[in-house]
Tab-separated table of C-alpha atoms in Angstrom:
chain	number	residue	atom	x	y	z
X	30	MET	CA	23.473	-28.609	19.310
X	31	ARG	CA	22.096	-29.072	22.841
X	32	LEU	CA	19.229	-26.966	24.472
X	33	ALA	CA	21.676	-24.784	26.170
X	34	GLU	CA	23.475	-23.789	22.917
X	35	LEU	CA	20.071	-23.285	21.009
X	36	SER	CA	19.144	-20.885	23.730
X	37	ALA	CA	22.515	-18.973	23.583
X	38	ARG	CA	22.484	-18.739	19.776
X	39	SER	CA	18.803	-17.824	19.568
X	40	GLY	CA	18.850	-15.405	22.630
X	41	VAL	CA	15.438	-17.132	23.693
X	42	PRO	CA	15.627	-18.546	27.283
X	43	THR	CA	15.551	-22.387	27.757
X	44	ALA	CA	12.355	-22.120	29.694
X	45	THR	CA	10.634	-20.403	26.821
X	46	ILE	CA	12.071	-22.915	24.342
X	47	LYS	CA	10.634	-25.785	26.510
X	48	PHE	CA	7.286	-24.036	26.432
X	49	TYR	CA	7.395	-23.756	22.743
X	50	LEU	CA	8.295	-27.446	22.416
X	51	ARG	CA	5.401	-28.532	24.805
X	52	GLU	CA	2.925	-26.408	22.670
X	53	GLY	CA	4.232	-28.059	19.383
X	54	LEU	CA	5.313	-24.760	18.036
X	55	LEU	CA	8.852	-26.197	17.739
X	56	PRO	CA	9.379	-29.705	16.520
X	57	PRO	CA	11.086	-32.068	19.041
X	58	GLY	CA	14.938	-32.515	18.803
X	59	GLU	CA	16.592	-35.754	17.872
X	60	ARG	CA	16.880	-37.945	20.979
X	61	ILE	CA	20.676	-38.388	21.846
X	62	SER	CA	20.159	-40.119	25.339
X	63	ALA	CA	17.307	-40.676	27.801
X	64	THR	CA	17.448	-37.078	29.017
X	65	GLN	CA	19.068	-35.229	26.169
X	66	ALA	CA	17.984	-34.028	22.614
X	67	GLY	CA	19.958	-32.530	19.884
X	68	TYR	CA	18.754	-29.558	17.812
X	69	GLY	CA	19.829	-28.431	14.265
X	70	GLU	CA	19.999	-25.246	12.291
X	71	GLU	CA	16.292	-25.782	11.188
X	72	HIS	CA	15.454	-25.517	14.931
X	73	LEU	CA	17.223	-22.210	15.094
X	74	HIS	CA	15.357	-20.775	12.083
X	75	ARG	CA	12.034	-22.125	13.311
X	76	LEU	CA	12.616	-20.717	16.875
X	77	ARG	CA	13.336	-17.255	15.346
X	78	LEU	CA	9.869	-17.499	13.544
X	79	VAL	CA	8.068	-18.510	16.696
X	80	ARG	CA	9.652	-15.703	18.600
X	81	ALA	CA	8.680	-13.292	15.935
X	82	LEU	CA	5.168	-14.435	16.030
X	83	ILE	CA	4.599	-14.660	19.804
X	84	GLN	CA	6.858	-12.421	21.339
X	85	VAL	CA	7.265	-9.525	18.713
X	86	GLY	CA	3.985	-10.099	17.054
X	87	ARG	CA	1.876	-10.734	20.187
X	88	MET	CA	-0.108	-13.502	18.616
X	89	PRO	CA	-1.974	-16.114	20.644
X	90	VAL	CA	-0.600	-19.407	20.513
X	91	ALA	CA	-3.383	-20.792	18.488
X	92	THR	CA	-2.883	-18.221	15.839
X	93	ALA	CA	0.864	-18.752	15.635
X	94	ARG	CA	0.045	-22.506	15.182
X	95	GLU	CA	-2.079	-21.559	12.082
X	96	VAL	CA	0.567	-19.369	10.661
X	97	LEU	CA	3.170	-22.169	11.222
X	98	ALA	CA	0.749	-24.584	9.368
X	99	ALA	CA	0.739	-22.145	6.408
X	100	VAL	CA	4.461	-21.809	6.426
X	101	ASP	CA	4.906	-25.671	6.432
X	102	ASP	CA	2.156	-26.039	3.485
X	103	PRO	CA	3.795	-26.731	0.178
X	104	GLY	CA	0.727	-26.114	-1.759
X	105	LEU	CA	0.892	-22.335	-0.807
X	106	ASP	CA	2.833	-19.752	-2.659
X	107	GLN	CA	4.834	-17.206	-0.711
X	108	HIS	CA	2.366	-14.375	-1.108
X	109	SER	CA	-0.332	-16.539	0.637
X	110	ARG	CA	2.193	-17.365	3.384
X	111	LEU	CA	3.066	-13.788	3.932
X	112	GLY	CA	-0.575	-12.708	3.850
X	113	ILE	CA	-1.721	-15.246	6.355
X	114	ALA	CA	1.239	-14.305	8.694
X	115	THR	CA	0.466	-10.467	8.458
X	116	TRP	CA	-3.207	-10.700	8.316
X	117	ALA	CA	-3.130	-12.645	11.787
X	118	LEU	CA	-1.133	-9.777	13.368
X	119	PRO	CA	-3.113	-7.870	15.887
X	120	GLY	CA	-3.712	-4.298	14.499
X	121	PRO	CA	-1.506	-1.422	15.091
X	122	ALA	CA	-1.992	0.582	18.385
X	123	PRO	CA	-5.382	2.117	17.529
X	124	GLY	CA	-5.085	5.496	19.443
X	125	PRO	CA	-7.599	6.998	21.563
X	126	GLY	CA	-11.295	6.487	20.971
X	127	PRO	CA	-13.979	3.770	21.820
X	128	GLU	CA	-13.111	0.060	21.121
X	129	GLU	CA	-16.178	-0.429	18.982
X	130	GLU	CA	-19.193	1.688	18.110
X	131	ASP	CA	-21.906	1.764	15.596
X	132	ASP	CA	-22.313	5.425	15.587
X	133	ALA	CA	-22.696	7.989	12.698
X	134	ALA	CA	-18.978	8.610	12.911
X	135	THR	CA	-18.095	5.013	12.443
X	136	ARG	CA	-20.548	4.668	9.518
X	137	THR	CA	-19.078	7.535	7.836
X	138	ALA	CA	-15.505	6.291	8.426
X	139	ARG	CA	-16.410	2.807	6.979
X	140	GLN	CA	-17.684	4.595	3.833
X	141	GLU	CA	-14.635	6.682	3.653
X	142	VAL	CA	-12.296	3.753	3.942
X	143	GLY	CA	-14.225	1.652	1.534
X	144	SER	CA	-14.106	4.195	-1.164
X	145	LEU	CA	-10.432	5.058	-0.463
X	146	LEU	CA	-9.408	1.499	-1.053
X	147	GLU	CA	-11.691	1.053	-3.967
X	148	HIS	CA	-10.075	4.155	-5.606
X	149	LEU	CA	-6.670	2.624	-4.868
X	150	GLY	CA	-7.674	-0.815	-5.996
X	151	TRP	CA	-6.460	-2.273	-2.789
X	152	ASP	CA	-8.353	-5.438	-2.082
X	153	GLN	CA	-5.845	-7.734	-0.294
X	154	PHE	CA	-7.170	-7.224	3.356
X	155	GLY	CA	-10.770	-6.392	3.495
X	156	PRO	CA	-13.284	-5.510	6.341
X	157	GLY	CA	-12.644	-7.766	9.435
X	158	SER	CA	-8.842	-7.743	9.020
X	159	PRO	CA	-7.120	-6.181	11.885
X	160	ALA	CA	-5.401	-3.500	9.758
X	161	TYR	CA	-8.772	-2.430	7.953
X	162	GLU	CA	-10.640	-2.197	11.259
X	163	THR	CA	-7.896	-0.246	12.976
X	164	LEU	CA	-8.149	2.244	9.915
X	165	VAL	CA	-11.914	2.536	10.207
X	166	ARG	CA	-11.527	3.195	13.961
X	167	ALA	CA	-9.037	5.829	13.349
X	168	VAL	CA	-10.906	7.625	10.868
X	169	ALA	CA	-13.841	7.576	13.006
X	170	THR	CA	-12.170	9.227	15.871
X	171	LEU	CA	-11.111	11.995	13.400
X	172	VAL	CA	-14.657	12.483	12.350
X	173	ARG	CA	-16.073	12.113	15.777
X	174	LEU	CA	-13.663	14.899	17.184
X	175	GLY	CA	-14.381	17.211	14.131
X	176	TYR	CA	-10.963	17.099	12.720
X	177	PRO	CA	-10.325	17.354	8.923
X	178	CYS	CA	-10.039	14.006	7.169
X	179	GLU	CA	-10.764	14.524	3.645
X	180	ALA	CA	-10.498	11.850	0.839
X	181	GLY	CA	-7.744	13.671	-0.712
X	182	HIS	CA	-5.571	13.810	2.375
X	183	LEU	CA	-6.287	10.057	3.090
X	184	ARG	CA	-5.018	9.355	-0.457
X	185	ARG	CA	-1.879	11.389	-0.065
X	186	TYR	CA	-1.235	9.375	3.212
X	187	ALA	CA	-2.027	6.058	1.131
X	188	HIS	CA	0.505	6.938	-1.415
X	189	ILE	CA	3.173	7.554	1.157
X	190	ALA	CA	2.208	4.251	2.905
X	191	ALA	CA	2.904	2.458	-0.418
X	192	GLN	CA	6.399	3.819	-0.593
X	193	VAL	CA	6.896	2.566	2.977
X	194	SER	CA	5.710	-0.932	1.922
X	195	GLU	CA	7.974	-0.868	-1.098
X	196	ALA	CA	10.958	-0.234	1.220
X	197	ASP	CA	9.637	-3.060	3.487
X	198	LEU	CA	9.446	-5.557	0.817
X	199	ASP	CA	12.811	-4.721	-0.598
X	200	LEU	CA	14.243	-5.381	2.757
X	201	LEU	CA	12.266	-8.645	2.879
X	202	GLU	CA	13.490	-9.697	-0.604
X	203	SER	CA	17.071	-9.092	0.433
X	204	LEU	CA	16.639	-12.130	2.891
X	205	PRO	CA	17.629	-15.642	1.714
X	206	GLY	CA	14.888	-18.123	2.601
X	207	GLU	CA	11.149	-18.120	2.489
X	208	VAL	CA	10.852	-19.153	6.148
X	209	GLU	CA	13.185	-16.152	6.975
X	210	GLN	CA	10.942	-13.889	4.864
X	211	VAL	CA	7.847	-14.919	6.789
X	212	GLU	CA	9.628	-14.398	9.966
X	213	ALA	CA	10.934	-10.840	8.870
X	214	SER	CA	7.440	-9.810	7.460
X	215	VAL	CA	6.059	-10.185	10.886
X	216	ALA	CA	8.937	-8.840	13.121
X	217	LEU	CA	9.762	-5.947	10.796
X	218	THR	CA	6.203	-4.917	10.259
X	219	VAL	CA	5.870	-4.597	14.088
X	220	LEU	CA	9.374	-3.298	14.925
X	221	PHE	CA	9.557	-0.528	12.260
X	222	GLU	CA	6.354	0.900	13.367
X	223	PRO	CA	7.949	3.046	16.277
X	224	VAL	CA	10.799	3.822	13.886
X	225	LEU	CA	8.316	5.384	11.309
X	226	LEU	CA	6.320	7.114	13.856
X	227	SER	CA	9.237	8.672	15.733
X	228	LEU	CA	10.885	9.786	12.465
X	229	ARG	CA	7.746	11.505	11.488
X	230	ARG	CA	7.681	13.544	14.623
X	231	LEU	CA	11.277	14.362	14.145
X	232	ALA	CA	10.601	15.334	10.507
X	233	GLN	CA	7.554	17.409	11.618
X	234	ALA	CA	9.679	19.597	13.952
X	235	GLU	CA	12.087	20.167	10.923
X	236	GLU	CA	9.356	21.020	8.716
X	237	SER	CA	7.720	23.303	11.195
X	238	ALA	CA	10.974	25.196	11.501
X	239	ARG	CA	11.296	25.624	7.719
X	240	ARG	CA	7.791	27.063	7.555
X	241	PHE	CA	7.069	28.790	10.849
X	242	ARG	CA	10.357	30.092	12.470
X	243	GLY	CA	9.625	33.848	12.996
A	29	MET	CA	-23.298	30.347	26.367
A	30	ARG	CA	-23.916	28.423	29.484
A	31	LEU	CA	-21.913	25.535	30.725
A	32	ALA	CA	-24.434	22.961	29.104
A	33	GLU	CA	-24.215	24.559	25.641
A	34	LEU	CA	-20.367	24.685	25.858
A	35	SER	CA	-20.514	20.978	26.724
A	36	ALA	CA	-22.909	20.046	23.837
A	37	ARG	CA	-20.985	22.217	21.372
A	38	SER	CA	-17.605	20.939	22.323
A	39	GLY	CA	-18.598	17.270	23.035
A	40	VAL	CA	-16.780	17.530	26.210
A	41	PRO	CA	-18.786	16.164	29.375
A	42	THR	CA	-19.648	18.990	31.861
A	43	ALA	CA	-17.853	17.160	34.645
A	44	THR	CA	-14.684	17.330	32.514
A	45	ILE	CA	-15.154	20.967	31.781
A	46	LYS	CA	-15.441	21.604	35.611
A	47	PHE	CA	-12.235	19.660	36.141
A	48	TYR	CA	-10.468	21.855	33.569
A	49	LEU	CA	-11.861	25.038	35.281
A	50	ARG	CA	-10.705	23.958	38.698
A	51	GLU	CA	-7.130	23.025	37.296
A	52	GLY	CA	-6.916	26.499	35.627
A	53	LEU	CA	-6.658	24.929	32.251
A	54	LEU	CA	-9.680	26.793	31.157
A	55	PRO	CA	-10.254	30.554	32.157
A	56	PRO	CA	-13.347	31.062	34.305
A	57	GLY	CA	-16.602	32.294	32.567
A	58	GLU	CA	-18.202	35.702	32.968
A	59	ARG	CA	-20.210	35.583	36.042
A	60	ILE	CA	-23.969	35.991	35.105
A	61	SER	CA	-25.521	35.370	38.489
A	62	ALA	CA	-24.470	33.867	41.921
A	63	THR	CA	-24.541	30.261	40.451
A	64	GLN	CA	-24.042	30.700	36.707
A	65	ALA	CA	-21.226	31.857	34.361
A	66	GLY	CA	-21.257	32.701	30.682
A	67	TYR	CA	-18.749	31.385	28.228
A	68	GLY	CA	-17.691	32.603	24.833
A	69	GLU	CA	-16.239	31.331	21.628
A	70	GLU	CA	-12.656	31.833	22.943
A	71	HIS	CA	-13.691	29.239	25.649
A	72	LEU	CA	-14.706	26.803	23.059
A	73	HIS	CA	-11.405	26.975	21.184
A	74	ARG	CA	-9.472	26.820	24.427
A	75	LEU	CA	-11.476	23.747	25.412
A	76	ARG	CA	-10.703	21.946	22.163
A	77	LEU	CA	-7.161	22.664	22.701
A	78	VAL	CA	-7.021	21.380	26.361
A	79	ARG	CA	-8.882	18.172	25.124
A	80	ALA	CA	-6.174	17.675	22.449
A	81	LEU	CA	-3.512	17.979	24.943
A	82	ILE	CA	-4.995	15.864	27.681
A	83	GLN	CA	-7.447	13.389	26.066
A	84	VAL	CA	-5.877	12.795	22.652
A	85	GLY	CA	-2.267	13.650	23.521
A	86	ARG	CA	-2.317	12.057	27.003
A	87	MET	CA	-0.286	14.877	28.514
A	88	PRO	CA	-0.232	15.200	32.463
A	89	VAL	CA	-2.021	18.262	33.465
A	90	ALA	CA	1.247	19.973	34.649
A	91	THR	CA	2.714	19.547	31.161
A	92	ALA	CA	-0.471	20.796	29.439
A	93	ARG	CA	-0.394	23.766	31.687
A	94	GLU	CA	3.256	24.569	30.342
A	95	VAL	CA	2.060	24.167	26.633
A	96	LEU	CA	-0.921	26.573	27.339
A	97	ALA	CA	1.518	29.027	28.767
A	98	ALA	CA	3.547	28.850	25.700
A	99	VAL	CA	0.410	29.326	23.418
A	100	ASP	CA	-0.397	32.533	25.466
A	101	ASP	CA	3.124	33.945	25.241
A	102	PRO	CA	3.113	36.696	22.776
A	103	GLY	CA	6.972	36.620	22.687
A	104	LEU	CA	7.120	33.219	21.101
A	105	ASP	CA	6.790	32.597	17.437
A	106	GLN	CA	4.503	30.012	16.099
A	107	HIS	CA	7.165	27.487	15.340
A	108	SER	CA	8.239	27.699	19.115
A	109	ARG	CA	4.682	26.981	20.129
A	110	LEU	CA	4.284	24.274	18.014
A	111	GLY	CA	7.626	22.707	19.123
A	112	ILE	CA	6.770	23.065	22.799
A	113	ALA	CA	3.419	21.352	22.115
A	114	THR	CA	4.680	18.345	20.282
A	115	TRP	CA	7.918	18.015	22.199
A	116	ALA	CA	5.788	17.626	25.130
A	117	LEU	CA	3.776	14.644	23.654
A	118	PRO	CA	4.599	11.270	25.084
A	119	GLY	CA	6.593	9.323	22.387
A	120	PRO	CA	4.679	7.050	20.087
A	121	ALA	CA	3.919	3.537	21.407
A	122	PRO	CA	7.580	2.016	21.597
A	123	GLY	CA	6.772	-1.585	20.683
A	124	PRO	CA	8.438	-4.635	22.408
A	125	GLY	CA	11.602	-4.274	24.100
A	126	PRO	CA	12.739	-3.214	27.528
A	127	GLU	CA	11.796	0.332	28.733
A	128	GLU	CA	15.455	1.536	29.249
A	129	GLU	CA	18.768	-0.335	28.924
A	130	ASP	CA	22.352	0.579	28.655
A	131	ASP	CA	23.506	-2.376	26.729
A	132	ALA	CA	25.584	-2.878	23.582
A	133	ALA	CA	22.501	-2.706	21.339
A	134	THR	CA	21.345	0.513	22.932
A	135	ARG	CA	24.787	2.160	22.576
A	136	THR	CA	24.961	0.983	18.842
A	137	ALA	CA	21.357	2.402	18.342
A	138	ARG	CA	22.330	5.701	19.899
A	139	GLN	CA	25.196	6.080	17.575
A	140	GLU	CA	23.188	5.065	14.411
A	141	VAL	CA	20.230	7.428	15.276
A	142	GLY	CA	22.952	10.192	15.936
A	143	SER	CA	24.761	9.854	12.705
A	144	LEU	CA	21.387	9.356	10.803
A	145	LEU	CA	20.035	12.675	12.115
A	146	GLU	CA	23.422	14.500	11.535
A	147	HIS	CA	23.293	13.164	7.960
A	148	LEU	CA	19.767	14.585	7.504
A	149	GLY	CA	20.654	17.816	9.188
A	150	TRP	CA	17.679	17.291	11.503
A	151	ASP	CA	18.449	18.995	14.796
A	152	GLN	CA	15.195	20.209	16.243
A	153	PHE	CA	14.392	17.402	18.605
A	154	GLY	CA	17.557	16.059	20.276
A	155	PRO	CA	18.378	13.342	22.615
A	156	GLY	CA	15.950	13.285	25.658
A	157	SER	CA	13.050	14.254	23.561
A	158	PRO	CA	10.200	11.496	23.550
A	159	ALA	CA	10.496	11.077	19.704
A	160	TYR	CA	14.329	10.691	19.777
A	161	GLU	CA	14.374	8.303	22.616
A	162	THR	CA	11.605	6.146	21.088
A	163	LEU	CA	13.586	5.949	17.768
A	164	VAL	CA	16.792	4.899	19.846
A	165	ARG	CA	14.756	2.063	21.658
A	166	ALA	CA	13.181	0.871	18.418
A	167	VAL	CA	16.489	0.733	16.735
A	168	ALA	CA	18.024	-1.121	19.775
A	169	THR	CA	15.327	-3.640	19.729
A	170	LEU	CA	16.009	-4.515	15.875
A	171	VAL	CA	19.855	-4.627	16.801
A	172	ARG	CA	19.135	-6.890	19.804
A	173	LEU	CA	17.020	-9.323	17.795
A	174	GLY	CA	19.543	-9.507	14.952
A	175	TYR	CA	17.327	-7.869	12.412
A	176	PRO	CA	18.812	-5.683	9.489
A	177	CYS	CA	18.699	-2.053	10.337
A	178	GLU	CA	21.356	-0.398	8.047
A	179	ALA	CA	21.855	3.320	7.620
A	180	GLY	CA	20.665	3.204	4.046
A	181	HIS	CA	17.345	1.619	5.099
A	182	LEU	CA	16.851	4.122	7.959
A	183	ARG	CA	17.534	7.082	5.684
A	184	ARG	CA	14.998	5.652	3.248
A	185	TYR	CA	12.426	5.645	6.063
A	186	ALA	CA	13.366	9.165	7.095
A	187	HIS	CA	12.880	10.498	3.607
A	188	ILE	CA	9.417	8.981	3.613
A	189	ALA	CA	8.651	10.414	7.028
A	190	ALA	CA	9.649	13.919	5.680
A	191	GLN	CA	6.851	13.444	3.115
A	192	VAL	CA	4.445	12.662	5.917
A	193	SER	CA	5.420	15.729	7.797
A	194	GLU	CA	4.946	17.776	4.688
A	195	ALA	CA	1.401	16.439	4.239
A	196	ASP	CA	0.755	17.128	8.116
A	197	LEU	CA	1.961	20.644	7.971
A	198	ASP	CA	0.000	21.352	4.700
A	199	LEU	CA	-3.128	20.208	6.686
A	200	LEU	CA	-2.115	22.277	9.674
A	201	GLU	CA	-1.579	25.522	7.471
A	202	SER	CA	-4.949	25.056	6.032
A	203	LEU	CA	-6.390	25.890	9.571
A	204	PRO	CA	-7.343	29.451	10.292
A	205	GLY	CA	-5.825	30.448	13.651
A	206	GLU	CA	-2.645	29.930	15.493
A	207	VAL	CA	-4.309	28.286	18.525
A	208	GLU	CA	-6.261	25.956	16.058
A	209	GLN	CA	-2.851	25.110	14.538
A	210	VAL	CA	-1.367	24.207	17.946
A	211	GLU	CA	-4.467	22.183	18.909
A	212	ALA	CA	-4.332	20.381	15.513
A	213	SER	CA	-0.661	19.766	15.708
A	214	VAL	CA	-1.133	17.774	18.844
A	215	ALA	CA	-4.406	16.100	17.882
A	216	LEU	CA	-3.464	15.202	14.234
A	217	THR	CA	-0.006	13.934	15.224
A	218	VAL	CA	-1.453	11.357	17.472
A	219	LEU	CA	-4.719	10.683	15.592
A	220	PHE	CA	-3.036	10.076	12.203
A	221	GLU	CA	-0.544	7.442	13.660
A	222	PRO	CA	-2.930	4.555	13.442
A	223	VAL	CA	-4.084	5.787	10.009
A	224	LEU	CA	-0.458	5.691	8.705
A	225	LEU	CA	0.280	2.303	10.280
A	226	SER	CA	-2.861	0.595	9.189
A	227	LEU	CA	-2.406	2.005	5.576
A	228	ARG	CA	1.228	0.633	5.584
A	229	ARG	CA	-0.168	-3.003	6.542
A	230	LEU	CA	-2.742	-2.755	3.762
A	231	ALA	CA	-0.123	-1.492	1.265
A	232	GLN	CA	2.252	-4.249	2.294
A	233	ALA	CA	-0.285	-6.818	1.245
A	234	GLU	CA	-0.777	-5.202	-2.171
A	235	GLU	CA	2.962	-5.001	-2.630
A	236	SER	CA	3.369	-8.622	-1.665
A	237	ALA	CA	0.510	-9.659	-4.277
A	238	ARG	CA	2.503	-7.855	-7.010
A	239	ARG	CA	5.822	-9.534	-5.983
A	240	PHE	CA	5.210	-12.826	-4.625
A	241	ARG	CA	1.801	-14.182	-6.061
A	242	GLY	CA	2.687	-17.557	-7.635
């Protein structure tokens, strides 16, 4: 297919596709004439992946390039590919609170998060990963503002998060190819965040009606 | 207590307290001398609530004033107070996608969200509430980008969100007073969002290891 059709079928503007080609994120098409190139289904798949990384996942181009290298590496298993792709995602919106601070609240939070993950046996994403650091920062804000944030409550939240991740991976496994799965792992991780948070707020109102209606 | 002590005990800077006093969000203290006022425990509680609404919940001052009026209204039950406070919260970060659009994807999303909530019997927060509109927008983005977003998957997410809301309301009910509960409902709704999202990402990596490790 020509560039115009690739754009129409992917929903990605031609100017954006040309940018991805220039940056080497998308392999060049097959040269048809001096001014035209042809693209195949593999370009369409790769384009969806690049869009997931850059537009949905908001990764810098250099990071996206590393993820693509991992996807193309036949020596890696699918767990490593998914891990490299989602590790590289910028953390979820961290909420209010200072960007970085080495105060007592942060030290307490780092300790709490460490012992929570040790208790759960979760060791895939350690300190330094965006998700881990966002969790530390969020717990530190709770501690700093004097809100309850006990180990038991965090564990209950973690068990619920595990259920979310099972639903997420079930959806992922329903997709046909390994590249599609990497694409979806990035896109769906990000795109289902506001789904989960808004459903939580709607559910809270229902739960409040059950408990508190006069 | 004097202004300086109110500031120290609440962690809110004196300049911010003076702003809240000027805006009528905090009732004036008892006049001690021509230049000094005294504040009591009720000021401390109200100050925490105002901080939760404005700083953590990022509500405009006019909205915060409406919530405070609801908290002070003896004719309202606690469910109504909590509902008014959390309804007024700006929606969770909506993720990528256009701010507002009346395209086919948005119409599909509005229909899907409507039938999901009807199926669940959730009717506390309807169309127009920030949480509902964020959900519509998030589902529209999934539809627009061609990602799966079936009713069954949304229901599974909703049932998990209901579990989160039970944990949230258990925490709320462990707090002593009704004003503290309104404060915490706003603050904890917002502050636990990054906790939930980062735990989901950590859990995904564990679940991926279980399923995909070569």
